[in-house]
mmCIF file of C-alpha atoms and ligand atoms in Angstrom:
data_model
loop_
_atom_site.group_PDB
_atom_site.id
_atom_site.type_symbol
_atom_site.label_atom_id
_atom_site.label_comp_id
_atom_site.label_asym_id
_atom_site.label_seq_id
_atom_site.Cartn_x
_atom_site.Cartn_y
_atom_site.Cartn_z
ATOM 1 C CA MET O 1 75.068 84.797 84.888
ATOM 2 C CA LYS O 2 73.695 88.941 85.820
ATOM 3 C CA ALA O 3 76.324 90.777 87.791
ATOM 4 C CA ARG O 4 75.521 93.004 90.690
ATOM 5 C CA GLY O 5 77.775 95.908 91.492
ATOM 6 C CA PHE O 6 78.984 96.933 95.083
ATOM 7 C CA ARG O 7 80.619 100.689 96.444
ATOM 8 C CA SER O 8 83.800 99.636 97.956
ATOM 9 C CA PHE O 9 84.647 102.762 100.298
ATOM 10 C CA ALA O 10 88.033 104.506 101.073
ATOM 11 C CA LYS O 11 89.018 105.177 104.398
ATOM 12 C CA ILE O 12 91.467 107.715 106.360
ATOM 13 C CA ASN O 13 92.912 107.200 110.028
ATOM 14 C CA LEU O 14 92.027 110.665 111.479
ATOM 15 C CA GLY O 15 94.848 109.553 114.648
ATOM 16 C CA LEU O 16 96.796 106.899 114.988
ATOM 17 C CA GLU O 17 98.857 106.212 118.094
ATOM 18 C CA VAL O 18 101.072 102.862 118.851
ATOM 19 C CA THR O 19 100.380 101.837 122.123
ATOM 20 C CA GLY O 20 102.268 98.431 122.617
ATOM 21 C CA ARG O 21 103.341 95.003 120.723
ATOM 22 C CA LEU O 22 101.039 92.325 120.790
ATOM 23 C CA PRO O 23 102.841 88.781 121.001
ATOM 24 C CA SER O 24 101.798 87.820 117.647
ATOM 25 C CA GLY O 25 104.520 90.700 116.559
ATOM 26 C CA TYR O 26 101.868 93.058 115.712
ATOM 27 C CA HIS O 27 101.243 96.069 116.969
ATOM 28 C CA GLU O 28 98.735 97.736 119.462
ATOM 29 C CA LEU O 29 96.915 100.909 118.395
ATOM 30 C CA LYS O 30 94.275 103.431 118.916
ATOM 31 C CA THR O 31 93.040 104.805 115.708
ATOM 32 C CA LEU O 32 90.117 107.158 114.312
ATOM 33 C CA PHE O 33 88.616 105.500 111.155
ATOM 34 C CA ALA O 34 86.176 107.411 109.086
ATOM 35 C CA THR O 35 84.927 106.514 105.625
ATOM 36 C CA LEU O 36 85.463 108.766 102.433
ATOM 37 C CA SER O 37 83.023 108.869 99.573
ATOM 38 C CA LEU O 38 85.806 108.388 97.410
ATOM 39 C CA HIS O 39 85.307 104.251 96.336
ATOM 40 C CA ASP O 40 85.609 101.515 93.991
ATOM 41 C CA ILE O 41 82.983 99.485 92.437
ATOM 42 C CA ILE O 42 83.154 95.565 92.124
ATOM 43 C CA GLU O 43 81.212 93.851 90.266
ATOM 44 C CA ILE O 44 80.289 90.267 90.973
ATOM 45 C CA ALA O 45 78.736 87.601 89.084
ATOM 46 C CA PRO O 46 78.175 84.255 89.684
ATOM 47 C CA THR O 47 79.791 81.439 87.768
ATOM 48 C CA ARG O 48 79.750 77.669 87.582
ATOM 49 C CA SER O 49 82.691 77.132 89.740
ATOM 50 C CA GLY O 50 86.287 78.755 90.403
ATOM 51 C CA ILE O 51 87.498 82.851 91.457
ATOM 52 C CA SER O 52 88.382 84.800 88.809
ATOM 53 C CA VAL O 53 89.623 88.415 89.547
ATOM 54 C CA ARG O 54 89.566 91.003 87.231
ATOM 55 C CA SER O 55 90.958 94.680 87.516
ATOM 56 C CA ASP O 56 90.985 98.208 85.055
ATOM 57 C CA HIS O 57 94.482 99.003 87.281
ATOM 58 C CA PRO O 58 97.704 97.090 86.655
ATOM 59 C CA GLY O 59 98.424 97.877 90.122
ATOM 60 C CA VAL O 60 96.029 95.274 91.185
ATOM 61 C CA PRO O 61 97.002 91.632 91.649
ATOM 62 C CA LEU O 62 94.905 89.125 89.791
ATOM 63 C CA ASP O 63 95.696 85.770 91.684
ATOM 64 C CA GLU O 64 94.618 84.551 94.831
ATOM 65 C CA THR O 65 97.280 86.848 96.762
ATOM 66 C CA ASN O 66 94.336 89.744 95.743
ATOM 67 C CA LEU O 67 92.580 90.016 98.995
ATOM 68 C CA ALA O 68 89.081 90.231 96.835
ATOM 69 C CA HIS O 69 89.860 86.649 95.809
ATOM 70 C CA ARG O 70 90.800 85.635 99.220
ATOM 71 C CA ALA O 71 87.721 86.750 100.786
ATOM 72 C CA ALA O 72 85.692 84.784 98.129
ATOM 73 C CA ALA O 73 87.862 81.678 98.624
ATOM 74 C CA LEU O 74 87.476 82.126 102.133
ATOM 75 C CA LEU O 75 83.333 81.953 102.202
ATOM 76 C CA GLN O 76 83.268 79.593 99.930
ATOM 77 C CA ARG O 77 85.175 77.314 102.253
ATOM 78 C CA LEU O 78 83.129 78.238 105.100
ATOM 79 C CA SER O 79 80.211 77.721 103.285
ATOM 80 C CA GLY O 80 80.363 74.632 101.508
ATOM 81 C CA ARG O 81 79.410 76.788 98.052
ATOM 82 C CA LYS O 82 80.065 74.759 95.323
ATOM 83 C CA GLY O 83 79.158 77.825 92.981
ATOM 84 C CA GLY O 84 82.120 80.197 91.673
ATOM 85 C CA VAL O 85 82.369 83.933 91.089
ATOM 86 C CA ALA O 86 83.586 86.431 88.412
ATOM 87 C CA ILE O 87 84.746 89.399 90.120
ATOM 88 C CA VAL O 88 85.557 93.069 88.348
ATOM 89 C CA ILE O 89 87.508 95.507 90.827
ATOM 90 C CA ARG O 90 87.293 99.353 88.723
ATOM 91 C CA LYS O 91 89.939 101.176 90.400
ATOM 92 C CA ARG O 92 89.376 104.700 91.932
ATOM 93 C CA ILE O 93 91.035 104.077 95.480
ATOM 94 C CA ALA O 94 94.863 104.699 95.115
ATOM 95 C CA VAL O 95 96.753 101.520 95.313
ATOM 96 C CA GLY O 96 98.922 101.557 98.779
ATOM 97 C CA GLY O 97 97.825 104.952 99.579
ATOM 98 C CA GLY O 98 96.836 104.000 103.413
ATOM 99 C CA LEU O 99 93.383 104.650 102.231
ATOM 100 C CA GLY O 100 92.609 100.557 102.606
ATOM 101 C CA GLY O 101 91.470 99.965 99.235
ATOM 102 C CA GLY O 102 92.592 96.200 99.298
ATOM 103 C CA SER O 103 90.776 95.688 102.673
ATOM 104 C CA SER O 104 87.877 97.606 101.479
ATOM 105 C CA ASN O 105 87.600 95.417 98.531
ATOM 106 C CA ALA O 106 87.831 92.298 100.533
ATOM 107 C CA ALA O 107 85.160 92.940 103.204
ATOM 108 C CA THR O 108 83.049 94.458 100.601
ATOM 109 C CA VAL O 109 83.019 90.862 98.214
ATOM 110 C CA LEU O 110 82.220 89.239 101.805
ATOM 111 C CA ARG O 111 79.110 91.233 102.283
ATOM 112 C CA ALA O 112 78.220 90.783 99.103
ATOM 113 C CA LEU O 113 78.915 87.252 98.608
ATOM 114 C CA ASP O 114 76.342 86.904 102.242
ATOM 115 C CA ARG O 115 73.931 88.606 101.027
ATOM 116 C CA MET O 116 74.096 86.840 97.223
ATOM 117 C CA TRP O 117 74.859 83.367 98.708
ATOM 118 C CA ASN O 118 72.015 83.768 101.486
ATOM 119 C CA LEU O 119 74.413 82.729 104.190
ATOM 120 C CA GLY O 120 72.779 84.798 107.119
ATOM 121 C CA LEU O 121 76.358 85.110 108.498
ATOM 122 C CA GLY O 122 75.686 89.328 109.075
ATOM 123 C CA LEU O 123 78.028 91.609 110.524
ATOM 124 C CA GLU O 124 78.590 89.495 113.388
ATOM 125 C CA GLY O 125 79.410 86.356 111.686
ATOM 126 C CA LEU O 126 81.361 88.148 109.061
ATOM 127 C CA ILE O 127 83.621 89.906 112.016
ATOM 128 C CA GLU O 128 86.616 86.908 112.288
ATOM 129 C CA PRO O 129 86.411 85.793 108.634
ATOM 130 C CA ALA O 130 87.273 89.553 108.351
ATOM 131 C CA LYS O 131 89.623 89.485 110.620
ATOM 132 C CA SER O 132 91.570 86.804 109.113
ATOM 133 C CA LEU O 133 91.904 88.507 106.380
ATOM 134 C CA GLY O 134 94.249 91.362 107.565
ATOM 135 C CA ALA O 135 93.923 94.275 110.498
ATOM 136 C CA ASP O 136 92.245 96.943 108.457
ATOM 137 C CA VAL O 137 89.161 94.619 106.843
ATOM 138 C CA PRO O 138 86.911 94.309 110.259
ATOM 139 C CA TYR O 139 86.313 98.201 109.864
ATOM 140 C CA PHE O 140 84.971 97.748 106.375
ATOM 141 C CA LEU O 141 82.135 95.796 107.875
ATOM 142 C CA PHE O 142 80.726 98.742 110.019
ATOM 143 C CA GLY O 143 82.214 101.740 108.137
ATOM 144 C CA GLY O 144 81.367 105.589 109.274
ATOM 145 C CA PRO O 145 83.627 106.872 112.341
ATOM 146 C CA ALA O 146 84.742 104.440 114.331
ATOM 147 C CA LEU O 147 87.634 103.548 117.034
ATOM 148 C CA GLY O 148 90.026 100.796 116.328
ATOM 149 C CA LEU O 149 92.067 99.042 118.939
ATOM 150 C CA GLY O 150 93.931 96.386 119.257
ATOM 151 C CA ARG O 151 95.759 95.889 115.749
ATOM 152 C CA GLY O 152 92.958 97.876 114.776
ATOM 153 C CA ASP O 153 90.870 94.989 114.111
ATOM 154 C CA ASP O 154 88.383 95.799 117.474
ATOM 155 C CA ILE O 155 85.872 98.045 116.044
ATOM 156 C CA HIS O 156 83.968 100.368 118.666
ATOM 157 C CA PRO O 157 81.377 102.541 116.143
ATOM 158 C CA LEU O 158 81.128 106.348 117.080
ATOM 159 C CA ASP O 159 78.125 108.497 117.127
ATOM 160 C CA LEU O 160 80.570 111.269 115.698
ATOM 161 C CA ARG O 161 79.230 113.824 112.828
ATOM 162 C CA LEU O 162 82.172 114.320 110.413
ATOM 163 C CA ASP O 163 81.019 117.532 107.924
ATOM 164 C CA GLN O 164 84.627 118.858 107.205
ATOM 165 C CA LYS O 165 85.455 119.519 103.113
ATOM 166 C CA VAL O 166 87.975 116.659 102.737
ATOM 167 C CA LEU O 167 91.059 116.934 100.232
ATOM 168 C CA LEU O 168 92.405 113.768 99.637
ATOM 169 C CA VAL O 169 96.468 113.755 97.855
ATOM 170 C CA PRO O 170 97.528 110.235 97.218
ATOM 171 C CA GLY O 171 100.992 109.673 97.831
ATOM 172 C CA PRO O 172 103.960 109.042 95.736
ATOM 173 C CA GLY O 173 103.115 104.773 96.776
ATOM 174 C CA GLY O 174 106.145 102.874 97.314
ATOM 175 C CA VAL O 175 105.505 102.565 101.245
ATOM 176 C CA SER O 176 104.669 99.426 102.680
ATOM 177 C CA THR O 177 102.644 98.719 105.660
ATOM 178 C CA ALA O 178 105.132 96.490 107.368
ATOM 179 C CA SER O 179 108.220 98.051 106.442
ATOM 180 C CA VAL O 180 106.571 101.275 107.999
ATOM 181 C CA PHE O 181 105.844 99.327 111.100
ATOM 182 C CA ARG O 182 109.548 97.670 111.131
ATOM 183 C CA ARG O 183 110.863 101.278 110.892
ATOM 184 C CA PHE O 184 108.532 102.388 113.551
ATOM 185 C CA ALA O 185 109.798 99.358 116.146
ATOM 186 C CA GLU O 186 113.912 100.452 115.355
ATOM 187 C CA ARG O 187 113.205 104.330 115.901
ATOM 188 C CA GLY O 188 112.194 102.953 119.038
ATOM 189 C CA GLY O 189 109.168 102.464 119.148
ATOM 190 C CA PRO O 190 105.817 105.215 120.647
ATOM 191 C CA PRO O 191 107.444 108.712 120.994
ATOM 192 C CA GLY O 192 104.734 109.106 124.614
ATOM 193 C CA ALA O 193 102.782 107.264 126.656
ATOM 194 C CA PRO O 194 99.437 106.125 125.360
ATOM 195 C CA SER O 195 96.571 109.172 125.732
ATOM 196 C CA ARG O 196 93.155 107.583 127.903
ATOM 197 C CA ILE O 197 90.698 107.098 124.771
ATOM 198 C CA ASP O 198 88.420 110.679 125.372
ATOM 199 C CA SER O 199 91.649 112.587 125.231
ATOM 200 C CA PHE O 200 92.600 110.633 121.612
ATOM 201 C CA LEU O 201 89.561 111.274 120.389
ATOM 202 C CA ARG O 202 89.459 114.507 120.938
ATOM 203 C CA LYS O 203 92.999 115.247 120.237
ATOM 204 C CA SER O 204 92.329 113.405 116.841
ATOM 205 C CA LEU O 205 89.583 115.909 115.815
ATOM 206 C CA SER O 206 91.759 119.019 116.938
ATOM 207 C CA PRO O 207 93.968 121.400 115.022
ATOM 208 C CA GLY O 208 97.411 121.016 115.799
ATOM 209 C CA THR O 209 96.646 118.351 118.176
ATOM 210 C CA LEU O 210 96.464 114.738 116.355
ATOM 211 C CA ARG O 211 98.736 112.625 116.163
ATOM 212 C CA ASN O 212 99.874 109.738 113.617
ATOM 213 C CA ASP O 213 102.450 107.920 115.318
ATOM 214 C CA LEU O 214 103.567 106.226 111.969
ATOM 215 C CA GLU O 215 104.201 109.286 109.864
ATOM 216 C CA ARG O 216 107.793 109.915 111.147
ATOM 217 C CA ALA O 217 108.602 106.206 110.214
ATOM 218 C CA ALA O 218 107.108 106.876 106.853
ATOM 219 C CA LEU O 219 108.571 109.982 105.956
ATOM 220 C CA ASP O 220 112.404 108.101 107.074
ATOM 221 C CA GLU O 221 111.377 105.411 104.196
ATOM 222 C CA SER O 222 110.367 107.668 101.645
ATOM 223 C CA PRO O 223 112.611 111.113 100.748
ATOM 224 C CA ALA O 224 109.383 111.142 98.070
ATOM 225 C CA LEU O 225 106.826 111.224 100.778
ATOM 226 C CA ALA O 226 108.408 113.579 102.846
ATOM 227 C CA GLU O 227 108.452 116.016 99.963
ATOM 228 C CA VAL O 228 105.126 115.570 99.406
ATOM 229 C CA ALA O 229 104.058 116.589 103.424
ATOM 230 C CA ARG O 230 105.820 119.638 102.718
ATOM 231 C CA ARG O 231 103.841 120.794 100.075
ATOM 232 C CA VAL O 232 101.024 119.502 101.471
ATOM 233 C CA ARG O 233 101.443 120.796 104.709
ATOM 234 C CA ARG O 234 102.152 124.226 103.320
ATOM 235 C CA ALA O 235 99.033 124.571 100.978
ATOM 236 C CA GLY O 236 96.966 123.675 103.875
ATOM 237 C CA ARG O 237 98.376 125.930 106.378
ATOM 238 C CA SER O 238 98.364 129.129 103.310
ATOM 239 C CA ALA O 239 94.529 127.712 102.211
ATOM 240 C CA GLY O 240 93.324 127.377 105.701
ATOM 241 C CA ALA O 241 92.586 123.741 106.511
ATOM 242 C CA VAL O 242 91.960 123.060 110.033
ATOM 243 C CA LEU O 243 93.215 119.741 109.613
ATOM 244 C CA SER O 244 96.494 118.110 107.718
ATOM 245 C CA ALA O 245 97.885 114.645 108.318
ATOM 246 C CA MET O 246 99.216 111.595 106.845
ATOM 247 C CA SER O 247 96.778 108.498 106.718
ATOM 248 C CA GLY O 248 97.569 105.187 108.249
ATOM 249 C CA SER O 249 101.191 104.455 107.178
ATOM 250 C CA GLY O 250 100.545 106.369 104.127
ATOM 251 C CA SER O 251 100.857 107.120 101.394
ATOM 252 C CA SER O 252 97.907 109.457 101.152
ATOM 253 C CA PHE O 253 98.000 112.488 102.760
ATOM 254 C CA PHE O 254 94.306 114.468 103.724
ATOM 255 C CA LEU O 255 93.256 118.120 104.478
ATOM 256 C CA LEU O 256 90.498 119.208 106.335
ATOM 257 C CA PHE O 257 88.398 122.379 105.439
ATOM 258 C CA GLY O 258 85.535 124.428 107.118
ATOM 259 C CA ASP O 259 84.345 125.442 103.664
ATOM 260 C CA ALA O 260 84.640 124.505 99.924
ATOM 261 C CA ALA O 261 86.165 128.165 98.775
ATOM 262 C CA GLU O 262 89.340 127.158 101.196
ATOM 263 C CA ARG O 263 89.147 123.648 99.937
ATOM 264 C CA ALA O 264 89.505 125.118 96.263
ATOM 265 C CA GLY O 265 92.183 127.196 97.288
ATOM 266 C CA ALA O 266 94.117 124.737 98.446
ATOM 267 C CA ILE O 267 93.501 122.409 95.302
ATOM 268 C CA GLN O 268 94.782 125.012 93.044
ATOM 269 C CA GLU O 269 97.541 126.165 95.118
ATOM 270 C CA LEU O 270 98.821 122.321 95.200
ATOM 271 C CA ARG O 271 98.257 122.004 91.072
ATOM 272 C CA ASP O 272 100.468 124.675 91.360
ATOM 273 C CA ALA O 273 103.007 122.749 92.554
ATOM 274 C CA GLY O 274 102.059 119.735 90.631
ATOM 275 C CA ILE O 275 100.460 117.481 93.163
ATOM 276 C CA ALA O 276 97.158 116.366 91.934
ATOM 277 C CA SER O 277 93.939 115.762 94.597
ATOM 278 C CA VAL O 278 90.513 114.691 95.136
ATOM 279 C CA ARG O 279 87.952 116.294 96.699
ATOM 280 C CA CYS O 280 85.504 113.811 99.015
ATOM 281 C CA SER O 281 83.448 114.213 101.474
ATOM 282 C CA PHE O 282 82.419 112.126 105.378
ATOM 283 C CA LEU O 283 80.231 109.444 104.797
ATOM 284 C CA SER O 284 78.051 108.828 107.864
ATOM 285 C CA ARG O 285 77.609 104.811 108.846
ATOM 286 C CA ARG O 286 73.671 105.129 107.972
ATOM 287 C CA ALA O 287 74.812 106.437 104.548
ATOM 288 C CA TYR O 288 78.064 103.538 103.569
ATOM 289 C CA GLN O 289 75.230 100.660 104.715
ATOM 290 C CA SER O 290 72.530 102.447 102.980
ATOM 291 C CA ARG O 291 75.157 103.149 99.376
ATOM 292 C CA PHE O 292 76.013 99.533 99.483
ATOM 293 C CA GLU O 293 75.321 98.062 96.486
ATOM 294 C CA ILE O 294 74.288 99.760 93.406
ATOM 295 C CA ALA O 295 70.641 99.129 92.509
ATOM 296 C CA GLY O 296 69.543 98.294 88.815
ATOM 297 C CA CYS O 297 74.032 97.542 88.238
HETATM 298 O O1 C5P A 301 96.935 93.167 108.462
HETATM 299 P P1 C5P A 301 97.893 93.294 107.364
HETATM 300 O O2 C5P A 301 98.255 92.897 106.535
HETATM 301 O O3 C5P A 301 97.204 94.619 106.524
HETATM 302 O O4 C5P A 301 99.337 94.003 107.568
HETATM 303 C C1 C5P A 301 100.322 94.270 107.283
HETATM 304 C C2 C5P A 301 101.483 94.208 108.273
HETATM 305 O O5 C5P A 301 101.578 95.443 108.749
HETATM 306 C C3 C5P A 301 101.731 93.072 109.144
HETATM 307 O O6 C5P A 301 102.487 92.073 108.424
HETATM 308 C C4 C5P A 301 102.713 93.554 110.150
HETATM 309 O O7 C5P A 301 103.795 93.345 109.946
HETATM 310 C C5 C5P A 301 102.435 95.249 109.822
HETATM 311 N N1 C5P A 301 101.070 95.682 111.152
HETATM 312 C C6 C5P A 301 101.934 95.730 112.416
HETATM 313 N N2 C5P A 301 100.454 96.287 113.316
HETATM 314 C C7 C5P A 301 99.170 96.126 113.093
HETATM 315 C C8 C5P A 301 99.138 96.492 112.030
HETATM 316 C C9 C5P A 301 99.979 95.640 110.765
HETATM 317 O O8 C5P A 301 102.382 95.177 112.786
HETATM 318 N N3 C5P A 301 98.312 96.949 113.897
#
């Protein structure tokens, strides 16, 4: 049966404050999510039964530990559907990069199967299933600029226009979210009092004040990451970046520029230091929704 194709976009966290610990053991956050144009492509074909996952990237698990696999199994269970799906993940988003790749894939499968199976769950009906798959999954039902509270899964879409040029530097990988949070807790928790939401958003968008409470812990966790951070910051400073920061729990960094010429300068400087970077742009919520399905795929 014919496959349909969907774009599964990456996110960055423009700012991330850890505000406490929840009874579940998870950390309580305040974060500003934004979607990037960088995306994986997910093809889904109906089959008679079962769920299979294939990928062009060796780092993607193909069994039931894959979040996209778990998302399909969950909707199959909730809807009582007998038919199965064959899922192909064409990876462009760095694996383990703090860009939400696996969570985005899971949300894409939820949205796509709601559509393909005519379940009529919609955004509202998919929120609880998304939360049960992981803290970053609900954000990808919305896309665009959004405030994340709670575990990062209580999503409040924001009317913010982000038009800076983005340069993404995929980190060396190998930094697990759970170990960064563990080290963060060992280091004594949040470095300062939590900000009010309005001041958090202002700081997250301004040079010099963006705060990612997980960065220190992630750099302690990986000396290779600390070296990339130094080089990225140096290139950003000399090329005139508005902002440079680590995304989420790492290991990717991003630089924001006012114009494309400055960004080109940073690409060259990073290349000279042996560091690859990816040019991309921010996506509005409207573009996120309208570019979801690939026509004629
Ligand atoms: O939800 P997800 O599986 O992406 O989280 C991975 C791990 O990161 C969790 O098991 C938990 O240890 C940690 N985490 C946390 N607080 C959050 C999100 C994740 O402590 N808000």
